PDB file of C-alpha atoms in Angstrom:
ATOM      1  CA  UNK L   1     166.805  59.391  -2.210  1.00 45.00           C
ATOM      2  CA  UNK L   2     168.143  61.526   0.585  1.00 54.00           C
ATOM      3  CA  UNK L   3     170.156  60.283   3.499  1.00 54.00           C
ATOM      4  CA  UNK L   4     167.174  60.830   5.742  1.00 69.00           C
ATOM      5  CA  UNK L   5     164.795  58.330   4.129  1.00 79.00           C
ATOM      6  CA  UNK L   6     164.971  55.977   7.110  1.00 78.00           C
ATOM      7  CA  UNK L   7     164.162  58.707   9.597  1.00 77.00           C
ATOM      8  CA  UNK L   8     161.284  59.978   7.490  1.00 81.00           C
ATOM      9  CA  UNK L   9     159.826  56.477   7.392  1.00 84.00           C
ATOM     10  CA  UNK L  10     160.208  56.296  11.181  1.00 83.00           C
ATOM     11  CA  UNK L  11     158.502  59.649  11.632  1.00 85.00           C
ATOM     12  CA  UNK L  12     155.578  58.439   9.542  1.00 87.00           C
ATOM     13  CA  UNK L  13     155.276  55.402  11.740  1.00 89.00           C
ATOM     14  CA  UNK L  14     154.701  57.604  14.802  1.00 91.00           C
ATOM     15  CA  UNK L  15     152.029  59.761  13.158  1.00 90.00           C
ATOM     16  CA  UNK L  16     148.966  57.907  14.486  1.00 90.00           C
ATOM     17  CA  UNK L  17     150.363  58.212  18.013  1.00 92.00           C
ATOM     18  CA  UNK L  18     151.039  61.937  17.586  1.00 93.00           C
ATOM     19  CA  UNK L  19     147.523  62.563  16.283  1.00 92.00           C
ATOM     20  CA  UNK L  20     146.020  60.664  19.226  1.00 91.00           C
ATOM     21  CA  UNK L  21     148.159  62.585  21.707  1.00 92.00           C
ATOM     22  CA  UNK L  22     147.169  65.901  20.119  1.00 93.00           C
ATOM     23  CA  UNK L  23     143.495  64.913  20.053  1.00 91.00           C
ATOM     24  CA  UNK L  24     143.513  64.142  23.763  1.00 90.00           C
ATOM     25  CA  UNK L  25     144.989  67.553  24.482  1.00 89.00           C
ATOM     26  CA  UNK L  26     143.107  69.655  21.960  1.00 90.00           C
ATOM     27  CA  UNK L  27     139.800  67.747  21.547  1.00 87.00           C
ATOM     28  CA  UNK L  28     139.359  69.024  18.025  1.00 87.00           C
ATOM     29  CA  UNK L  29     140.370  66.898  15.032  1.00 87.00           C
ATOM     30  CA  UNK L  30     141.226  69.703  12.649  1.00 89.00           C
ATOM     31  CA  UNK L  31     143.279  71.594  15.226  1.00 90.00           C
ATOM     32  CA  UNK L  32     145.029  68.354  16.192  1.00 92.00           C
ATOM     33  CA  UNK L  33     145.888  67.642  12.561  1.00 91.00           C
ATOM     34  CA  UNK L  34     147.242  71.165  12.073  1.00 91.00           C
ATOM     35  CA  UNK L  35     149.406  70.882  15.154  1.00 93.00           C
ATOM     36  CA  UNK L  36     150.736  67.465  14.108  1.00 93.00           C
ATOM     37  CA  UNK L  37     151.529  68.811  10.649  1.00 91.00           C
ATOM     38  CA  UNK L  38     153.473  71.675  12.192  1.00 91.00           C
ATOM     39  CA  UNK L  39     155.257  69.104  14.334  1.00 93.00           C
ATOM     40  CA  UNK L  40     156.194  66.976  11.318  1.00 91.00           C
ATOM     41  CA  UNK L  41     157.402  70.032   9.438  1.00 88.00           C
ATOM     42  CA  UNK L  42     159.549  71.057  12.412  1.00 90.00           C
ATOM     43  CA  UNK L  43     160.821  67.489  12.779  1.00 89.00           C
ATOM     44  CA  UNK L  44     161.831  67.270   9.118  1.00 85.00           C
ATOM     45  CA  UNK L  45     163.510  70.645   9.353  1.00 84.00           C
ATOM     46  CA  UNK L  46     165.351  69.570  12.481  1.00 83.00           C
ATOM     47  CA  UNK L  47     166.327  66.069  11.388  1.00 80.00           C
ATOM     48  CA  UNK L  48     169.953  67.114  11.137  1.00 76.00           C
ATOM     49  CA  UNK L  49     169.859  68.005  14.838  1.00 78.00           C
ATOM     50  CA  UNK L  50     168.189  64.738  15.813  1.00 77.00           C
ATOM     51  CA  UNK L  51     171.252  62.678  16.540  1.00 72.00           C
ATOM     52  CA  UNK L  52     169.383  59.674  17.847  1.00 73.00           C
ATOM     53  CA  UNK L  53     170.335  60.452  21.449  1.00 73.00           C
ATOM     54  CA  UNK L  54     166.719  59.892  22.487  1.00 82.00           C
ATOM     55  CA  UNK L  55     164.150  57.569  20.933  1.00 87.00           C
ATOM     56  CA  UNK L  56     162.420  59.074  17.899  1.00 87.00           C
ATOM     57  CA  UNK L  57     159.026  58.929  19.649  1.00 90.00           C
ATOM     58  CA  UNK L  58     160.314  60.939  22.628  1.00 90.00           C
ATOM     59  CA  UNK L  59     161.883  63.511  20.346  1.00 91.00           C
ATOM     60  CA  UNK L  60     158.706  63.909  18.291  1.00 93.00           C
ATOM     61  CA  UNK L  61     156.511  64.102  21.397  1.00 93.00           C
ATOM     62  CA  UNK L  62     158.785  66.852  22.721  1.00 92.00           C
ATOM     63  CA  UNK L  63     158.265  68.911  19.553  1.00 93.00           C
ATOM     64  CA  UNK L  64     154.524  68.214  19.625  1.00 95.00           C
ATOM     65  CA  UNK L  65     154.266  69.428  23.239  1.00 93.00           C
ATOM     66  CA  UNK L  66     155.806  72.752  22.251  1.00 93.00           C
ATOM     67  CA  UNK L  67     153.360  73.090  19.363  1.00 94.00           C
ATOM     68  CA  UNK L  68     150.424  72.312  21.667  1.00 94.00           C
ATOM     69  CA  UNK L  69     151.601  74.891  24.195  1.00 92.00           C
ATOM     70  CA  UNK L  70     151.940  77.445  21.369  1.00 91.00           C
ATOM     71  CA  UNK L  71     148.365  76.690  20.412  1.00 91.00           C
ATOM     72  CA  UNK L  72     147.098  77.014  24.000  1.00 88.00           C
ATOM     73  CA  UNK L  73     148.948  80.300  24.418  1.00 88.00           C
ATOM     74  CA  UNK L  74     147.325  81.727  21.294  1.00 87.00           C
ATOM     75  CA  UNK L  75     143.905  80.406  22.320  1.00 84.00           C
ATOM     76  CA  UNK L  76     144.230  81.861  25.825  1.00 80.00           C
ATOM     77  CA  UNK L  77     145.048  85.248  24.323  1.00 81.00           C
ATOM     78  CA  UNK L  78     142.150  85.126  21.879  1.00 79.00           C
ATOM     79  CA  UNK L  79     139.493  83.809  24.270  1.00 71.00           C
ATOM     80  CA  UNK L  80     140.230  84.671  27.887  1.00 65.00           C
ATOM     81  CA  UNK L  81     138.127  83.005  30.589  1.00 61.00           C
ATOM     82  CA  UNK L  82     134.723  84.556  31.053  1.00 64.00           C
ATOM     83  CA  UNK L  83     133.211  85.068  34.493  1.00 63.00           C
ATOM     84  CA  UNK L  84     130.176  83.028  33.471  1.00 65.00           C
ATOM     85  CA  UNK L  85     132.187  79.907  32.746  1.00 67.00           C
ATOM     86  CA  UNK L  86     134.156  80.315  35.926  1.00 70.00           C
ATOM     87  CA  UNK L  87     130.976  80.747  37.934  1.00 74.00           C
ATOM     88  CA  UNK L  88     129.095  77.728  36.566  1.00 76.00           C
ATOM     89  CA  UNK L  89     132.117  75.503  37.090  1.00 77.00           C
ATOM     90  CA  UNK L  90     132.513  76.776  40.606  1.00 80.00           C
ATOM     91  CA  UNK L  91     128.882  75.951  41.272  1.00 82.00           C
ATOM     92  CA  UNK L  92     129.357  72.410  39.936  1.00 82.00           C
ATOM     93  CA  UNK L  93     132.347  71.917  42.241  1.00 85.00           C
ATOM     94  CA  UNK L  94     130.511  73.422  45.224  1.00 87.00           C
ATOM     95  CA  UNK L  95     127.548  71.104  44.657  1.00 89.00           C
ATOM     96  CA  UNK L  96     129.764  68.132  45.572  1.00 93.00           C
ATOM     97  CA  UNK L  97     129.914  69.397  49.158  1.00 95.00           C
ATOM     98  CA  UNK L  98     127.260  70.151  51.719  1.00 94.00           C
ATOM     99  CA  UNK L  99     126.825  73.511  53.329  1.00 91.00           C
ATOM    100  CA  UNK L 100     128.945  72.432  56.320  1.00 93.00           C
ATOM    101  CA  UNK L 101     131.891  71.439  54.069  1.00 94.00           C
ATOM    102  CA  UNK L 102     131.324  67.675  54.231  1.00 94.00           C
ATOM    103  CA  UNK L 103     131.150  65.603  51.059  1.00 96.00           C
ATOM    104  CA  UNK L 104     127.623  65.282  49.740  1.00 94.00           C
ATOM    105  CA  UNK L 105     128.455  61.762  48.556  1.00 94.00           C
ATOM    106  CA  UNK L 106     131.750  60.748  50.237  1.00 95.00           C
ATOM    107  CA  UNK L 107     134.251  59.134  47.827  1.00 96.00           C
ATOM    108  CA  UNK L 108     134.233  55.401  48.505  1.00 94.00           C
ATOM    109  CA  UNK L 109     137.041  52.900  48.091  1.00 93.00           C
ATOM    110  CA  UNK L 110     137.839  52.010  44.461  1.00 93.00           C
ATOM    111  CA  UNK L 111     139.303  48.632  45.331  1.00 87.00           C
ATOM    112  CA  UNK L 112     142.336  47.903  43.160  1.00 88.00           C
ATOM    113  CA  UNK L 113     142.058  50.540  40.410  1.00 90.00           C
ATOM    114  CA  UNK L 114     145.583  49.787  39.084  1.00 91.00           C
ATOM    115  CA  UNK L 115     144.160  46.827  37.197  1.00 91.00           C
ATOM    116  CA  UNK L 116     142.002  49.218  35.182  1.00 92.00           C
ATOM    117  CA  UNK L 117     145.164  50.839  33.747  1.00 93.00           C
ATOM    118  CA  UNK L 118     145.590  47.883  31.411  1.00 92.00           C
ATOM    119  CA  UNK L 119     141.960  47.878  30.396  1.00 93.00           C
ATOM    120  CA  UNK L 120     141.390  49.549  27.035  1.00 93.00           C
ATOM    121  CA  UNK L 121     137.730  50.203  27.824  1.00 95.00           C
ATOM    122  CA  UNK L 122     138.631  51.957  31.055  1.00 95.00           C
ATOM    123  CA  UNK L 123     141.108  54.252  29.287  1.00 94.00           C
ATOM    124  CA  UNK L 124     138.409  55.074  26.750  1.00 94.00           C
ATOM    125  CA  UNK L 125     135.953  55.853  29.561  1.00 95.00           C
ATOM    126  CA  UNK L 126     138.507  58.203  31.133  1.00 96.00           C
ATOM    127  CA  UNK L 127     139.143  59.909  27.803  1.00 94.00           C
ATOM    128  CA  UNK L 128     135.387  60.431  27.418  1.00 94.00           C
ATOM    129  CA  UNK L 129     135.307  62.000  30.881  1.00 96.00           C
ATOM    130  CA  UNK L 130     138.062  64.465  29.905  1.00 94.00           C
ATOM    131  CA  UNK L 131     135.986  65.457  26.870  1.00 92.00           C
ATOM    132  CA  UNK L 132     133.183  66.549  29.201  1.00 92.00           C
ATOM    133  CA  UNK L 133     135.430  69.062  30.969  1.00 92.00           C
ATOM    134  CA  UNK L 134     135.008  72.700  29.959  1.00 89.00           C
ATOM    135  CA  UNK L 135     137.655  73.484  27.317  1.00 86.00           C
ATOM    136  CA  UNK L 136     139.716  75.830  29.451  1.00 86.00           C
ATOM    137  CA  UNK L 137     139.741  73.551  32.462  1.00 91.00           C
ATOM    138  CA  UNK L 138     140.779  70.652  30.258  1.00 92.00           C
ATOM    139  CA  UNK L 139     143.595  72.753  28.832  1.00 91.00           C
ATOM    140  CA  UNK L 140     145.101  73.490  32.253  1.00 93.00           C
ATOM    141  CA  UNK L 141     144.602  69.905  33.459  1.00 95.00           C
ATOM    142  CA  UNK L 142     146.328  68.429  30.381  1.00 93.00           C
ATOM    143  CA  UNK L 143     149.241  70.840  30.632  1.00 93.00           C
ATOM    144  CA  UNK L 144     149.753  69.830  34.255  1.00 95.00           C
ATOM    145  CA  UNK L 145     148.868  66.145  34.587  1.00 93.00           C
ATOM    146  CA  UNK L 146     149.810  64.933  31.090  1.00 92.00           C
ATOM    147  CA  UNK L 147     152.501  67.306  29.851  1.00 91.00           C
ATOM    148  CA  UNK L 148     153.799  67.683  33.403  1.00 92.00           C
ATOM    149  CA  UNK L 149     154.505  71.401  33.154  1.00 93.00           C
ATOM    150  CA  UNK L 150     155.065  73.270  36.415  1.00 94.00           C
ATOM    151  CA  UNK L 151     152.077  75.396  37.465  1.00 93.00           C
ATOM    152  CA  UNK L 152     154.282  78.492  37.307  1.00 93.00           C
ATOM    153  CA  UNK L 153     154.914  77.770  33.616  1.00 93.00           C
ATOM    154  CA  UNK L 154     151.222  77.131  32.922  1.00 93.00           C
ATOM    155  CA  UNK L 155     150.331  80.457  34.586  1.00 89.00           C
ATOM    156  CA  UNK L 156     152.899  82.239  32.461  1.00 89.00           C
ATOM    157  CA  UNK L 157     151.746  80.631  29.198  1.00 88.00           C
ATOM    158  CA  UNK L 158     148.048  81.225  29.836  1.00 89.00           C
ATOM    159  CA  UNK L 159     148.311  84.522  31.674  1.00 88.00           C
ATOM    160  CA  UNK L 160     146.454  83.366  34.794  1.00 89.00           C
ATOM    161  CA  UNK L 161     147.350  83.552  38.494  1.00 92.00           C
ATOM    162  CA  UNK L 162     148.741  80.569  40.404  1.00 93.00           C
ATOM    163  CA  UNK L 163     145.666  80.521  42.630  1.00 92.00           C
ATOM    164  CA  UNK L 164     143.365  80.424  39.634  1.00 92.00           C
ATOM    165  CA  UNK L 165     145.455  77.636  38.158  1.00 94.00           C
ATOM    166  CA  UNK L 166     145.165  75.515  41.350  1.00 95.00           C
ATOM    167  CA  UNK L 167     141.422  76.105  41.493  1.00 94.00           C
ATOM    168  CA  UNK L 168     140.996  74.968  37.883  1.00 94.00           C
ATOM    169  CA  UNK L 169     143.153  71.882  38.425  1.00 96.00           C
ATOM    170  CA  UNK L 170     141.157  70.958  41.503  1.00 96.00           C
ATOM    171  CA  UNK L 171     137.859  71.377  39.652  1.00 95.00           C
ATOM    172  CA  UNK L 172     139.131  69.218  36.805  1.00 96.00           C
ATOM    173  CA  UNK L 173     140.095  66.449  39.239  1.00 97.00           C
ATOM    174  CA  UNK L 174     136.793  66.677  41.114  1.00 96.00           C
ATOM    175  CA  UNK L 175     134.891  66.429  37.837  1.00 95.00           C
ATOM    176  CA  UNK L 176     136.978  63.530  36.507  1.00 97.00           C
ATOM    177  CA  UNK L 177     136.677  61.644  39.790  1.00 97.00           C
ATOM    178  CA  UNK L 178     132.946  62.134  39.758  1.00 95.00           C
ATOM    179  CA  UNK L 179     132.696  61.035  36.118  1.00 96.00           C
ATOM    180  CA  UNK L 180     134.762  57.870  36.700  1.00 96.00           C
ATOM    181  CA  UNK L 181     132.724  57.107  39.797  1.00 96.00           C
ATOM    182  CA  UNK L 182     129.521  57.329  37.773  1.00 94.00           C
ATOM    183  CA  UNK L 183     130.668  55.655  34.565  1.00 94.00           C
ATOM    184  CA  UNK L 184     133.121  53.046  35.833  1.00 94.00           C
ATOM    185  CA  UNK L 185     133.846  52.410  39.497  1.00 93.00           C
ATOM    186  CA  UNK L 186     130.341  52.954  40.802  1.00 87.00           C
ATOM    187  CA  UNK L 187     128.728  50.753  38.180  1.00 76.00           C
ATOM    188  CA  UNK L 188     127.027  47.666  39.591  1.00 68.00           C
TER     189      UNK L 188
ATOM    190  CA  UNK R   1     142.755  74.390  62.863  1.00 73.00           C
ATOM    191  CA  UNK R   2     140.110  71.883  61.815  1.00 87.00           C
ATOM    192  CA  UNK R   3     139.670  71.446  58.047  1.00 93.00           C
ATOM    193  CA  UNK R   4     136.369  70.674  56.373  1.00 95.00           C
ATOM    194  CA  UNK R   5     136.382  67.985  53.663  1.00 96.00           C
ATOM    195  CA  UNK R   6     135.952  70.731  51.089  1.00 96.00           C
ATOM    196  CA  UNK R   7     139.079  72.519  52.323  1.00 96.00           C
ATOM    197  CA  UNK R   8     141.001  69.266  52.722  1.00 97.00           C
ATOM    198  CA  UNK R   9     140.151  68.143  49.180  1.00 97.00           C
ATOM    199  CA  UNK R  10     141.372  71.456  47.747  1.00 97.00           C
ATOM    200  CA  UNK R  11     144.641  71.175  49.674  1.00 97.00           C
ATOM    201  CA  UNK R  12     145.105  67.518  48.691  1.00 98.00           C
ATOM    202  CA  UNK R  13     144.711  68.544  45.077  1.00 97.00           C
ATOM    203  CA  UNK R  14     147.163  71.417  45.498  1.00 97.00           C
ATOM    204  CA  UNK R  15     149.579  68.929  47.011  1.00 97.00           C
ATOM    205  CA  UNK R  16     149.952  67.518  43.487  1.00 97.00           C
ATOM    206  CA  UNK R  17     150.813  70.976  42.145  1.00 96.00           C
ATOM    207  CA  UNK R  18     152.865  72.742  44.778  1.00 96.00           C
ATOM    208  CA  UNK R  19     154.796  72.060  47.957  1.00 96.00           C
ATOM    209  CA  UNK R  20     152.438  72.391  50.904  1.00 96.00           C
ATOM    210  CA  UNK R  21     153.646  74.225  54.003  1.00 96.00           C
ATOM    211  CA  UNK R  22     154.422  72.187  57.141  1.00 94.00           C
ATOM    212  CA  UNK R  23     151.327  73.721  58.779  1.00 94.00           C
ATOM    213  CA  UNK R  24     149.104  72.682  55.872  1.00 95.00           C
ATOM    214  CA  UNK R  25     150.573  69.180  55.942  1.00 94.00           C
ATOM    215  CA  UNK R  26     149.944  68.845  59.669  1.00 93.00           C
ATOM    216  CA  UNK R  27     146.340  69.946  59.369  1.00 94.00           C
ATOM    217  CA  UNK R  28     145.822  67.586  56.449  1.00 96.00           C
ATOM    218  CA  UNK R  29     147.361  64.669  58.312  1.00 93.00           C
ATOM    219  CA  UNK R  30     144.980  65.213  61.207  1.00 93.00           C
ATOM    220  CA  UNK R  31     142.020  65.464  58.869  1.00 94.00           C
ATOM    221  CA  UNK R  32     142.983  62.296  57.000  1.00 95.00           C
ATOM    222  CA  UNK R  33     143.311  60.334  60.244  1.00 93.00           C
ATOM    223  CA  UNK R  34     139.650  60.957  60.838  1.00 91.00           C
ATOM    224  CA  UNK R  35     138.300  60.945  57.288  1.00 95.00           C
ATOM    225  CA  UNK R  36     137.993  57.867  55.039  1.00 94.00           C
ATOM    226  CA  UNK R  37     136.400  59.841  52.233  1.00 96.00           C
ATOM    227  CA  UNK R  38     139.325  62.254  51.839  1.00 97.00           C
ATOM    228  CA  UNK R  39     141.816  59.373  52.099  1.00 96.00           C
ATOM    229  CA  UNK R  40     139.983  57.763  49.192  1.00 97.00           C
ATOM    230  CA  UNK R  41     139.898  61.085  47.358  1.00 97.00           C
ATOM    231  CA  UNK R  42     143.659  61.636  47.412  1.00 97.00           C
ATOM    232  CA  UNK R  43     144.346  58.082  46.228  1.00 96.00           C
ATOM    233  CA  UNK R  44     141.844  58.586  43.439  1.00 97.00           C
ATOM    234  CA  UNK R  45     143.261  61.866  42.121  1.00 97.00           C
ATOM    235  CA  UNK R  46     146.780  60.365  42.152  1.00 97.00           C
ATOM    236  CA  UNK R  47     145.389  57.382  40.272  1.00 97.00           C
ATOM    237  CA  UNK R  48     143.665  59.660  37.737  1.00 97.00           C
ATOM    238  CA  UNK R  49     147.012  61.345  37.075  1.00 96.00           C
ATOM    239  CA  UNK R  50     148.668  57.982  36.353  1.00 95.00           C
ATOM    240  CA  UNK R  51     145.711  56.881  34.261  1.00 96.00           C
ATOM    241  CA  UNK R  52     145.547  60.004  32.088  1.00 95.00           C
ATOM    242  CA  UNK R  53     149.272  59.616  31.318  1.00 93.00           C
ATOM    243  CA  UNK R  54     148.517  56.060  30.243  1.00 93.00           C
ATOM    244  CA  UNK R  55     145.784  57.374  27.941  1.00 92.00           C
ATOM    245  CA  UNK R  56     148.273  59.827  26.412  1.00 89.00           C
ATOM    246  CA  UNK R  57     150.968  57.179  25.972  1.00 85.00           C
ATOM    247  CA  UNK R  58     148.717  54.735  24.215  1.00 78.00           C
ATOM    248  CA  UNK R  59     149.245  54.220  20.504  1.00 57.00           C
TER     249      UNK R  59
END
């Protein structure tokens, strides 16, 4: 029995959460498991430095975020964006607007969407929508809207320009809005 | 001076990612005064940001 038994038990307790978080970001079970394992290894190695200043979950999530960013950085290096992907996504985004720049189908009022935040089925619907995003768009969107990295940091990690980054974020939001409209808010 | 909905939507989205210039903000404000759809759009993308964080925090 080491002195760290309690902490190890606590780390184990957070594993399902870490796997879920990684899955949302990486959308691939085996990659998510690898990243969580690296996180646990780093956490065990760093237990001495974890002084309990922050909650265990926050500390672990912090390590996991770094591991996810490492993964994205490697992936961006190995498979840079192709023009084809960029073009077809651009076409999908353009199709939401008419020639004259007006909305083809103007976004209508969603009523009181805040209530949906506590609805498990709504959160699942949103997660499904994120899974429909092209992988690279999803990557940038998750780094920004979930991990809350600054766009300048995302650009640096992924080796893309700020303008490209904004375009991808906008396309992700257009696509998610459209998906939620069709699968949730627009349903009779 | 006048923004189309397509331009306004792109700027509204960028407003979540960078500080817009005073000129951009003025043009957007004028557009939003006249445009229900873009007012709905900005509320919806802000909502999506809150919602996706909720998805991540679950568990």
